[in-house]
PDB file of C-alpha atoms in Angstrom:
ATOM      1  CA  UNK D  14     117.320 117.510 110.986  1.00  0.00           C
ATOM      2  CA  UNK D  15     118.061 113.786 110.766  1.00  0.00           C
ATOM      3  CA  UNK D  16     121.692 112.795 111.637  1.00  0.00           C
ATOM      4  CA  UNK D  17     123.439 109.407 111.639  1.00  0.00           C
ATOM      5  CA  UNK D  18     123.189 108.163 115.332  1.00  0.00           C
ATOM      6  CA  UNK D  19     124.708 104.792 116.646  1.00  0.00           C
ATOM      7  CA  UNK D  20     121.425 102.363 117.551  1.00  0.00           C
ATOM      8  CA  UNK D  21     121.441  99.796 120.018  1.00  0.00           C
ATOM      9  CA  UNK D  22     120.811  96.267 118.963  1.00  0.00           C
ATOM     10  CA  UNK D  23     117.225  96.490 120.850  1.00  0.00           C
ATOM     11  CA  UNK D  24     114.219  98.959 120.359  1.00  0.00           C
ATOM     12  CA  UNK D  25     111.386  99.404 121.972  1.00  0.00           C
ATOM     13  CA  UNK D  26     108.651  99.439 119.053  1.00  0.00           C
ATOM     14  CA  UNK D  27     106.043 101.658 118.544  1.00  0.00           C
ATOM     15  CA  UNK D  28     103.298 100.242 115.729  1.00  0.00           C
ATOM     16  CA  UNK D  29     102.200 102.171 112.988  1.00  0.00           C
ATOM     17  CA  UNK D  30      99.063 101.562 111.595  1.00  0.00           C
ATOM     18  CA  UNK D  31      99.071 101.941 107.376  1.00  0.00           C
ATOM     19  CA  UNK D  32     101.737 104.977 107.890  1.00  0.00           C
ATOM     20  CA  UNK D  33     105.146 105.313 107.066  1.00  0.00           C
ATOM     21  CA  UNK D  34     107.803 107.549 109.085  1.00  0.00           C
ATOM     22  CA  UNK D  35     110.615 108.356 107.078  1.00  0.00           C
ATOM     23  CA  UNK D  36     114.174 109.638 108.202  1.00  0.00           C
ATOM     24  CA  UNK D  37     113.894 113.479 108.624  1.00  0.00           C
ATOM     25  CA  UNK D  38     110.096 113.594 108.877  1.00  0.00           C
ATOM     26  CA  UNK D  39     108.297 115.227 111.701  1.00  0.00           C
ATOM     27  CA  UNK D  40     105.130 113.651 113.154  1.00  0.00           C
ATOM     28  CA  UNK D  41     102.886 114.859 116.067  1.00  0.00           C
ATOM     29  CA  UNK D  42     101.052 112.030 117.444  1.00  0.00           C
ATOM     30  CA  UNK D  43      98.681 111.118 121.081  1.00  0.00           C
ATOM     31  CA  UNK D  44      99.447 108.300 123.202  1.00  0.00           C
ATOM     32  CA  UNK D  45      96.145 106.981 125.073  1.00  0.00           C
ATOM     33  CA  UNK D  46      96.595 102.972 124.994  1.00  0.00           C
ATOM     34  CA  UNK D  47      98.319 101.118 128.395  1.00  0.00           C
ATOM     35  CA  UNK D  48     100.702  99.627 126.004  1.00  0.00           C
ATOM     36  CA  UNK D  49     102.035 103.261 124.261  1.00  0.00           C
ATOM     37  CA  UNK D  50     101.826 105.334 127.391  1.00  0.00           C
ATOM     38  CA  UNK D  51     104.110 102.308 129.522  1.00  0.00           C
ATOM     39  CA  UNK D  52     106.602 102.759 126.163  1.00  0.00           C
ATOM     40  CA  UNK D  53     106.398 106.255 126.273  1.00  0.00           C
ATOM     41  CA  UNK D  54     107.338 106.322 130.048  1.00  0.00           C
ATOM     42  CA  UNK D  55     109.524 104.454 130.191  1.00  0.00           C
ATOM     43  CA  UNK D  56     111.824 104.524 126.824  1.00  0.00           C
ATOM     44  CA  UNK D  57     111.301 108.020 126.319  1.00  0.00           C
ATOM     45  CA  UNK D  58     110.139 109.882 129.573  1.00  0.00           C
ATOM     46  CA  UNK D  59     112.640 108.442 131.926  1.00  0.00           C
ATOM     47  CA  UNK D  60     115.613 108.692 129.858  1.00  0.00           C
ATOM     48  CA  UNK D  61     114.971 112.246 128.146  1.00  0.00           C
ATOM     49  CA  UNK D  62     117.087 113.311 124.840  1.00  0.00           C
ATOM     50  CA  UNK D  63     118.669 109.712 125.024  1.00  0.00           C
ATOM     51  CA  UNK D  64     115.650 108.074 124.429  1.00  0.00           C
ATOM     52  CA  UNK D  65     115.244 105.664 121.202  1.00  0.00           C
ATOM     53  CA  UNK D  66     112.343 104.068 119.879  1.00  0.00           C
ATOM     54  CA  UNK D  67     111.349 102.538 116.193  1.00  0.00           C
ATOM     55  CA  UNK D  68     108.128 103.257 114.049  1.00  0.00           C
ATOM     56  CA  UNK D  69     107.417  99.828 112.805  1.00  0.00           C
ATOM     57  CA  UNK D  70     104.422 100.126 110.227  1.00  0.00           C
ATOM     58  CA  UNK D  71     102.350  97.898 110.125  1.00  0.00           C
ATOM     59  CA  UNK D  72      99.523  96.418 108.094  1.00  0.00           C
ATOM     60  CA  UNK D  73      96.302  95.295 110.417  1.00  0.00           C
ATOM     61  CA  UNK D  74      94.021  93.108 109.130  1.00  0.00           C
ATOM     62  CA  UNK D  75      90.320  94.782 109.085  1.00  0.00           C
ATOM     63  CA  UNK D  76      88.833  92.534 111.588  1.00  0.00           C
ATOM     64  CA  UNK D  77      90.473  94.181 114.630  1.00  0.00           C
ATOM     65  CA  UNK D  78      87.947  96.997 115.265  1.00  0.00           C
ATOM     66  CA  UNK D  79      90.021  96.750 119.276  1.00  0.00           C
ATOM     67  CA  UNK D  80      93.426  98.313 117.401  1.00  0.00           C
ATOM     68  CA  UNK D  81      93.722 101.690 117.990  1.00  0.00           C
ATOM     69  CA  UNK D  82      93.919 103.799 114.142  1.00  0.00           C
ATOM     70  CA  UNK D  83      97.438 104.971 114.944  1.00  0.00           C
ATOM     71  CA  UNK D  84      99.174 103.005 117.755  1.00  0.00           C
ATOM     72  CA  UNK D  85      98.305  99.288 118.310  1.00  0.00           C
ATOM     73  CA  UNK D  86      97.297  97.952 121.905  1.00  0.00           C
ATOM     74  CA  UNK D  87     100.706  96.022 122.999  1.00  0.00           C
ATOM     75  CA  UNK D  88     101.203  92.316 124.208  1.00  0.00           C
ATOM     76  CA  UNK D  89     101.580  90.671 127.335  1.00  0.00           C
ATOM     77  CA  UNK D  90     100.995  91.390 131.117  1.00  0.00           C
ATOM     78  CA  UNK D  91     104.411  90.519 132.494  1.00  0.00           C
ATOM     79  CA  UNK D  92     107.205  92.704 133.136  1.00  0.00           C
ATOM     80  CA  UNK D  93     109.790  90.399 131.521  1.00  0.00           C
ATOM     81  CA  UNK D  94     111.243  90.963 127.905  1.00  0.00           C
ATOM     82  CA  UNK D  95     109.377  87.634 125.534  1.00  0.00           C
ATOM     83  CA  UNK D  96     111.035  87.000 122.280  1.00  0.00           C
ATOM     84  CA  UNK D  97     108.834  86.088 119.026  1.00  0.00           C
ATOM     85  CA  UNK D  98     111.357  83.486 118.339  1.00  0.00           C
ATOM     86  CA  UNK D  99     110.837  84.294 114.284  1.00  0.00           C
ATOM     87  CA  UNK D 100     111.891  85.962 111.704  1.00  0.00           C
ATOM     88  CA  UNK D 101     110.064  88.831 110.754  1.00  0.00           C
ATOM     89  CA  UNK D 102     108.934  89.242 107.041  1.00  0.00           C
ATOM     90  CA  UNK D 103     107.207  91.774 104.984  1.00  0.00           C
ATOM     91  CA  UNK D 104     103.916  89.476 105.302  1.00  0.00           C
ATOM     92  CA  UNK D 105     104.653  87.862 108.738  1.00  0.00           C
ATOM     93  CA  UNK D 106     102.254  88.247 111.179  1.00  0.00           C
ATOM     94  CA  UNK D 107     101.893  88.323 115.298  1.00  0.00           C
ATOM     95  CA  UNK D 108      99.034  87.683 117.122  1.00  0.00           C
ATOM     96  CA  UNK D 109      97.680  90.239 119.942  1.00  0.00           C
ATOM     97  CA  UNK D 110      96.903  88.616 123.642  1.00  0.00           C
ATOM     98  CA  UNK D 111      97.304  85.101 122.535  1.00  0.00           C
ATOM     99  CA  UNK D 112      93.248  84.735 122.598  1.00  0.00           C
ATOM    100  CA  UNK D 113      91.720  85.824 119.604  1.00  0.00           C
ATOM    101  CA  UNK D 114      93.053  84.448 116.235  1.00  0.00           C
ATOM    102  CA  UNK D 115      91.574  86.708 114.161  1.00  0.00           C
ATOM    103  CA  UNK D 116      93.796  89.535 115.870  1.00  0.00           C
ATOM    104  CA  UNK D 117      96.349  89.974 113.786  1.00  0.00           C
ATOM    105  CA  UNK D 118      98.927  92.532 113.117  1.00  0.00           C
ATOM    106  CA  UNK D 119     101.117  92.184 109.826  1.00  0.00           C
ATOM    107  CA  UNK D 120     104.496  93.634 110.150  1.00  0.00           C
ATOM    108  CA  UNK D 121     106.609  95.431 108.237  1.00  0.00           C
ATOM    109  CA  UNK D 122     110.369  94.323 108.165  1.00  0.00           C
ATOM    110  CA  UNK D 123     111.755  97.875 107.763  1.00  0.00           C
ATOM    111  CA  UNK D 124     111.039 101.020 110.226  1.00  0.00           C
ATOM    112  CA  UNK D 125     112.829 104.125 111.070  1.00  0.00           C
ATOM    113  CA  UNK D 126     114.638 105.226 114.362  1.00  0.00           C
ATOM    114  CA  UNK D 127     113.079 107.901 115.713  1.00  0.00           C
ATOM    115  CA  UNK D 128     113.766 110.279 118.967  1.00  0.00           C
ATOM    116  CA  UNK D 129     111.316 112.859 120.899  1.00  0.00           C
ATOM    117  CA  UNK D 130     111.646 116.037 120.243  1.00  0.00           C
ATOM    118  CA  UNK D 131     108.480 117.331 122.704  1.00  0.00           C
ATOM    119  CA  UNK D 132     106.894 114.893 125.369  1.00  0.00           C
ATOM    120  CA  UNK D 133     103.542 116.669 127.110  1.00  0.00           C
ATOM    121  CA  UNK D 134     101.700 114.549 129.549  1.00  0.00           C
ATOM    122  CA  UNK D 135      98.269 115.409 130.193  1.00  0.00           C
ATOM    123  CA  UNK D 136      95.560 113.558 132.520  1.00  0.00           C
ATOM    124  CA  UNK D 137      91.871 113.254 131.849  1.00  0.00           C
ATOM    125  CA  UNK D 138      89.315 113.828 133.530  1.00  0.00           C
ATOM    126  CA  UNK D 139      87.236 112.237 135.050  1.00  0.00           C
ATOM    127  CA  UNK D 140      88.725 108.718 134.092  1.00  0.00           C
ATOM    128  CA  UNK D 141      92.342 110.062 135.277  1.00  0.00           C
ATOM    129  CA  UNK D 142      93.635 108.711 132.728  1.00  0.00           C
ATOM    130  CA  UNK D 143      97.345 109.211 131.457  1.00  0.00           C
ATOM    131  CA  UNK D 144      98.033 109.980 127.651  1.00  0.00           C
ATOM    132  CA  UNK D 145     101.221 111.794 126.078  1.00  0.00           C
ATOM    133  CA  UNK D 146     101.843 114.337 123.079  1.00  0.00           C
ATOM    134  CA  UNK D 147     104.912 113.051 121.505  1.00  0.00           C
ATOM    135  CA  UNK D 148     106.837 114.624 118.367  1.00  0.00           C
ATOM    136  CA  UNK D 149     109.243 112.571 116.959  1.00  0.00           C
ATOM    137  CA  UNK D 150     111.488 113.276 114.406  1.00  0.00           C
ATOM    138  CA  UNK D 151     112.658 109.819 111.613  1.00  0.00           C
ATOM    139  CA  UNK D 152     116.859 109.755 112.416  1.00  0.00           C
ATOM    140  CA  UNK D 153     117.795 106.164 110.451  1.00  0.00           C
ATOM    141  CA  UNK D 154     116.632 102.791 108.760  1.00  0.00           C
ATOM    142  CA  UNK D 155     116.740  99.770 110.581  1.00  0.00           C
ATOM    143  CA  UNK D 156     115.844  96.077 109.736  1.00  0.00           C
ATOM    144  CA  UNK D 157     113.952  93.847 112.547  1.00  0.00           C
ATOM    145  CA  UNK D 158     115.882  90.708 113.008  1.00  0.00           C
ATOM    146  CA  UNK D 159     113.721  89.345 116.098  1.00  0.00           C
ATOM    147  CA  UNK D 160     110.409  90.494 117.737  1.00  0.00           C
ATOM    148  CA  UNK D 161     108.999  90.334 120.769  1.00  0.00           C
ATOM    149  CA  UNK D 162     107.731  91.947 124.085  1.00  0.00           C
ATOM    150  CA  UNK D 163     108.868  94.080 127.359  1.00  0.00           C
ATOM    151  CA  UNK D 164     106.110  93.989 129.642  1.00  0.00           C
ATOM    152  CA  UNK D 165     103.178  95.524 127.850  1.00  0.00           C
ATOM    153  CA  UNK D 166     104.718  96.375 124.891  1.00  0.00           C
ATOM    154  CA  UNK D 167     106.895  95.546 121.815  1.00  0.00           C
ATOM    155  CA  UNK D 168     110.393  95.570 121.491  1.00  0.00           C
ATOM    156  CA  UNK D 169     113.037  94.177 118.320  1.00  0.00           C
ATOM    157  CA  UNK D 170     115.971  92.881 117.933  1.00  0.00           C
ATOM    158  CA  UNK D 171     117.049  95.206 115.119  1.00  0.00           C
ATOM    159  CA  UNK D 172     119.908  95.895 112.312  1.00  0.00           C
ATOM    160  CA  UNK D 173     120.768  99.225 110.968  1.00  0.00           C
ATOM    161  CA  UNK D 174     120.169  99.707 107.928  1.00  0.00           C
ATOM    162  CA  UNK D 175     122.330 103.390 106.929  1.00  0.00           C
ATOM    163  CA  UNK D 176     126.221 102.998 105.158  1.00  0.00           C
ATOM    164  CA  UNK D 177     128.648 103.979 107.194  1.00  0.00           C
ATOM    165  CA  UNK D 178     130.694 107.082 105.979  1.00  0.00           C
ATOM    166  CA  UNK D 179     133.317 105.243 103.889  1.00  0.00           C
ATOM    167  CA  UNK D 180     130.613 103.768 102.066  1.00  0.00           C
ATOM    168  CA  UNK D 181     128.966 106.553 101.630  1.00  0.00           C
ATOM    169  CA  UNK D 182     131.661 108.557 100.216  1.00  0.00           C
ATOM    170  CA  UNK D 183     132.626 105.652  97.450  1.00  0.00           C
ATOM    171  CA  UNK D 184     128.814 106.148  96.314  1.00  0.00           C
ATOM    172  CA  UNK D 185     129.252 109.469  95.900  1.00  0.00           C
ATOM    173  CA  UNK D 186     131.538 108.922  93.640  1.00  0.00           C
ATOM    174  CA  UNK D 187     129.943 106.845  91.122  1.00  0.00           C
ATOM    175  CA  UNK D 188     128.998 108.567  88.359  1.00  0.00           C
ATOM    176  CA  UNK D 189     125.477 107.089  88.119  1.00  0.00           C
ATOM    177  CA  UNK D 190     124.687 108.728  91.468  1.00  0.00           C
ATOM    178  CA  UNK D 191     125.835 112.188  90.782  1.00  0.00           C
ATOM    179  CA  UNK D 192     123.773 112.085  87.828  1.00  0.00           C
ATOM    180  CA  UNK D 193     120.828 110.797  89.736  1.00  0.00           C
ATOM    181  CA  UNK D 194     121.495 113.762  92.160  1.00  0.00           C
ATOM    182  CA  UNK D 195     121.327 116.458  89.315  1.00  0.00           C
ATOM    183  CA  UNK D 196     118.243 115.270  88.411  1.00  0.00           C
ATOM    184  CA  UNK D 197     116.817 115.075  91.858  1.00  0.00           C
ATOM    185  CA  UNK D 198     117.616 118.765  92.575  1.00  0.00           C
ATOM    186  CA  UNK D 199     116.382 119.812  89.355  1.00  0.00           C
ATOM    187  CA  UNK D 200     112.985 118.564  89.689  1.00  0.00           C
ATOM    188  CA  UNK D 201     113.120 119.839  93.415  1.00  0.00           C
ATOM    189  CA  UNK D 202     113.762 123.415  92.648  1.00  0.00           C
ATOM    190  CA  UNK D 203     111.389 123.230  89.592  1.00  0.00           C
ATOM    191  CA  UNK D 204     108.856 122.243  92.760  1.00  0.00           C
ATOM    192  CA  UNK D 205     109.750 124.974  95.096  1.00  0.00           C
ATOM    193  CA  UNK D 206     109.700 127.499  92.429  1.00  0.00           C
ATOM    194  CA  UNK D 207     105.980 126.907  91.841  1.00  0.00           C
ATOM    195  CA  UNK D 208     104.699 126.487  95.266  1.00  0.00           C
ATOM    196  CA  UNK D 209     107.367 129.995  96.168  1.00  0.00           C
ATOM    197  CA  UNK D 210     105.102 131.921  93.361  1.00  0.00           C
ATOM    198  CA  UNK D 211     101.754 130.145  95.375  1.00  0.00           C
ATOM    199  CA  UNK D 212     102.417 130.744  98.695  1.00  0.00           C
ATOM    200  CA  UNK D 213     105.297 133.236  98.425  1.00  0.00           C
ATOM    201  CA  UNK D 214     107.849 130.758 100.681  1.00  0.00           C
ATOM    202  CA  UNK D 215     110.062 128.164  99.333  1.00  0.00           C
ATOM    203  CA  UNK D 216     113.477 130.217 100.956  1.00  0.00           C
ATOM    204  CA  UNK D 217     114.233 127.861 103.516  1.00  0.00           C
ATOM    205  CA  UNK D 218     113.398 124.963 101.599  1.00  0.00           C
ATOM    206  CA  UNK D 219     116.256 126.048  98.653  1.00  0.00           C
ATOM    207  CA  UNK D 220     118.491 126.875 101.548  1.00  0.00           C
ATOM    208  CA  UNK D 221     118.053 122.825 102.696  1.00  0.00           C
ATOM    209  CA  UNK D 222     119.002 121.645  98.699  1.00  0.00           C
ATOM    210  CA  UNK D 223     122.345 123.243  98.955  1.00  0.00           C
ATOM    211  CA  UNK D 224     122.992 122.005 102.610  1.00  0.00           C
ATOM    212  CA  UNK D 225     121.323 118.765 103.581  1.00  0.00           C
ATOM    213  CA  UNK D 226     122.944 115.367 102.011  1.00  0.00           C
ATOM    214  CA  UNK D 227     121.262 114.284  98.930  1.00  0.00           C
ATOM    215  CA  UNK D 228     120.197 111.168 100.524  1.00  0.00           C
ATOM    216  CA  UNK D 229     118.820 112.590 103.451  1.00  0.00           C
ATOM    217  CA  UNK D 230     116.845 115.337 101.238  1.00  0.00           C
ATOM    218  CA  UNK D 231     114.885 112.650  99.636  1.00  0.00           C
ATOM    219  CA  UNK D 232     113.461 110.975 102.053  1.00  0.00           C
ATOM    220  CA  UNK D 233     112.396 114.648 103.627  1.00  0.00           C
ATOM    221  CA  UNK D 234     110.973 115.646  99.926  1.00  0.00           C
ATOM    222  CA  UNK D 235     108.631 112.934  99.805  1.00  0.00           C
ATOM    223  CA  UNK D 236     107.587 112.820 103.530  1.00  0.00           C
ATOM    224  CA  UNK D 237     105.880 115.576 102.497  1.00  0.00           C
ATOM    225  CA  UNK D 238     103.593 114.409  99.941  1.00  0.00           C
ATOM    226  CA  UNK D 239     100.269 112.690  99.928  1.00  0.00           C
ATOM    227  CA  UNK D 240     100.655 109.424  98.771  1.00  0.00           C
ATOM    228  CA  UNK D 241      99.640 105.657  99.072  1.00  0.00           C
ATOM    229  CA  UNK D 242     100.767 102.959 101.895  1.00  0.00           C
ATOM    230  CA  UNK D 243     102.437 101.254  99.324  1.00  0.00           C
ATOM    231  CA  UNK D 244     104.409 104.102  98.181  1.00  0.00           C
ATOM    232  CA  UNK D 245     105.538 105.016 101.340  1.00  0.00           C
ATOM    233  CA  UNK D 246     106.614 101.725 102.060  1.00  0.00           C
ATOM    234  CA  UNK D 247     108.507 101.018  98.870  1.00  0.00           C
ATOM    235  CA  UNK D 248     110.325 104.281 100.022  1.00  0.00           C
ATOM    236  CA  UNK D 249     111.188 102.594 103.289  1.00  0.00           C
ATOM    237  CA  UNK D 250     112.673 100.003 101.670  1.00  0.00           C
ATOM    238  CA  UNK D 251     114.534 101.899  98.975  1.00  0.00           C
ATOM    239  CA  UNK D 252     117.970 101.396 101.132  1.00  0.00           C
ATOM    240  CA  UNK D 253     120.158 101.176  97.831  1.00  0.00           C
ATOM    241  CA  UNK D 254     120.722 105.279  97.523  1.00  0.00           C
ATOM    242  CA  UNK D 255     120.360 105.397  93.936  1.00  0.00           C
ATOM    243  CA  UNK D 256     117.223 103.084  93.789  1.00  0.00           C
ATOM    244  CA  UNK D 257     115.760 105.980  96.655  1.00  0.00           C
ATOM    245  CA  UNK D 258     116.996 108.976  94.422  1.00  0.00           C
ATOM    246  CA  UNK D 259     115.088 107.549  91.642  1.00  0.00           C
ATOM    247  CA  UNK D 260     112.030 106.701  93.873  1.00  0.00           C
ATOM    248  CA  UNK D 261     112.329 110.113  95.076  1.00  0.00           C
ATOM    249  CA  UNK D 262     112.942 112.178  91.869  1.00  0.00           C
ATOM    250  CA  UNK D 263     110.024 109.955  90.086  1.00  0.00           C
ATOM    251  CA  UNK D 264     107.802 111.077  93.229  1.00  0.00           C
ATOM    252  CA  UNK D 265     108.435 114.563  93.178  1.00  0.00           C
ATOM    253  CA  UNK D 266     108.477 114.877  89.597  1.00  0.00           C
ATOM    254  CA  UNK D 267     104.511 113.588  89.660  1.00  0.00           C
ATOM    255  CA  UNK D 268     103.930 116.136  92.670  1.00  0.00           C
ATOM    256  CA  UNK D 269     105.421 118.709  89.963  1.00  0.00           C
ATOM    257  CA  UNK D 270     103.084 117.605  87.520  1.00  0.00           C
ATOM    258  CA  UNK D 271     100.003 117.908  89.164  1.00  0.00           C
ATOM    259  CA  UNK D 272     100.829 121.486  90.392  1.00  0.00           C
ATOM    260  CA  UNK D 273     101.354 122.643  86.821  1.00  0.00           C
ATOM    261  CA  UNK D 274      98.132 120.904  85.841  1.00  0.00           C
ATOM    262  CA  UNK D 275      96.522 123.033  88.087  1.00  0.00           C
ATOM    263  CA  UNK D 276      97.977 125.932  87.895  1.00  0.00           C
ATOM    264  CA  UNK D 277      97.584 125.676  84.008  1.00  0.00           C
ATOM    265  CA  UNK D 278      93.944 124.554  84.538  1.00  0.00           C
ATOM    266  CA  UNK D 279      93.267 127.807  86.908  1.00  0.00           C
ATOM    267  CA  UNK D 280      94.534 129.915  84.520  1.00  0.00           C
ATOM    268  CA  UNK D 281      91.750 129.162  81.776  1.00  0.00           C
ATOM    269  CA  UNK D 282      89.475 129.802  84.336  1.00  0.00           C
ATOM    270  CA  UNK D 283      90.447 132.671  85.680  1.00  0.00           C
ATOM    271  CA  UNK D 284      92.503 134.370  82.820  1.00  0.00           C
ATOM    272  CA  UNK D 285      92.956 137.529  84.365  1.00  0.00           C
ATOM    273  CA  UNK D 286      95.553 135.763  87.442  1.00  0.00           C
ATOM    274  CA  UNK D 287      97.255 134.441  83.942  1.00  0.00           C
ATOM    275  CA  UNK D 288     100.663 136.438  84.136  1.00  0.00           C
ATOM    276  CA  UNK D 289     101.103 135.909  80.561  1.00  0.00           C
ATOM    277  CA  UNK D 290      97.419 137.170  79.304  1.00  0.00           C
ATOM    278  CA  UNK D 291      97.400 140.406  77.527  1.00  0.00           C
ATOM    279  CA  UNK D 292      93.918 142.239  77.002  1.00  0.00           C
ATOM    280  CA  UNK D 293      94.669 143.615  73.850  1.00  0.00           C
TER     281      UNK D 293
END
């Protein structure tokens, strides 16, 4: 489960390509460019369960067929660390290599702090090539202040983004919020119920409403859902808690929707699953 961890004021950066990772999510994802398996190695490998990198997403433009789908190639051949020397924007942009201009990759101000929770190397054969298995699991926010490179690939000058637990405890407070909350939970466990009659599960899930923060439980709730780039994003960004509650709750409740859509639409068609049809 996602905790509050301290950051350091540098990240290595790993580039996601039209993909969100939110605080609390779990992704599974293979390393096979230069760039990710030297960041891998070396920010995560080397230094074990102290090992922190950020999931930048980013937005590539559809003339670089060279980009991998997931993880971009990184920058630079030297070993040094090479500062950007901008600001970084929603719609700013870096170039790859230096060489072609129509390599572009758009980045996102906003990413999440993540750590490994599994590393697997593997080798294959017969290039003998070196690619990782990594699971990492979202821990915080963070805004990118500065970008640039270490070695082969990218690294930020970041600032994080979560309250600190004064702060958090004066929201809590505010009425607005614990209203917010209600609601949240509400729709949640209106959620679980359905998919806990579908797939017979849902325990754990109700066990995580009474015992994971609020905040923490929304980001988690909609990591789980199919939705757009832009969604995901504007979820990323939602750093105000009650503007992310009502993301979330707005989110969920159209997830809700949809299931009893269907569930009402399977019934007419098979109206002998129905629990409420009678043959009379």
């Amino acid at each position: 489960m996602a905790e509050s961890v301290e950051l350091p004021s540098r990240l290595a950066i790993l580039p996601f390509r039209n993909k969100v990772l939110l605080p609390g999510a779990i992704i599974r994802i293979r390393c096979t460019s230069p760039s990710s398996v030297k960041l891998v190695e070396q920010e995560l490998w080397q230094k074990e369960e102290k090992g922190l990198i950020g999931i930048l997403p980013v937005r590539e433009a559809e003339e670089t067929p060279s980009v991998s789908p997931v993880i971009s190639h990184g920058v630079g051949t030297d070993s040094t660390e090479r500062s950007s020397k901008t600001q970084v924007g929603p719609t700013d942009s870096q170039k790859l290599n230096g060489k072609n201009p129509q390599e572009v990759i758009h980045w996102h101000a906003r990413g999440v702090a993540a750590r490994a929770l599994h590393l697997s190397r593997g080798v294959e054969k017969p290039s003998g090539r070196v690619t990782y298995m990594v699971v990492l699991e979202g821990l915080c926010r963070f805004s990118v202040q500065e970008l640039g490179t270490r070695g082969t690939y990218y690294i930020a000058r970041i600032t994080p983004l979560e309250m600190t637990k004064a702060e958090m405890e004066h929201v809590e407070q505010d009425p607005d919020f614990i209203a917010l909350s209600r609601r949240f939970k509400a729709t949640a466990m209106e959620l679980i119920s359905i998919l806990e009659q579908k797939q017979k599960a849902g325990g754990r899930t109700k066990v995580l409403l009474e015992t994971v923060p609020i905040h923490k439980l929304a980001d988690i709730f909609v990591a789980s859902f199919e939705i757009s780039f832009e969604e995901q994003l504007c979820m990323l960004d939602s750093v105000d808690l009650k503007v992310r509650l009502s993301k979330a709750t707005e989110l969920v409740d159209r997830h809700l929707q949809r299931r009893s859509h269907k569930r009402l639409r399977d019934s007419y068609q098979n109206p002998r699953r129905n629990f409420f049809y009678v043959n009379r």
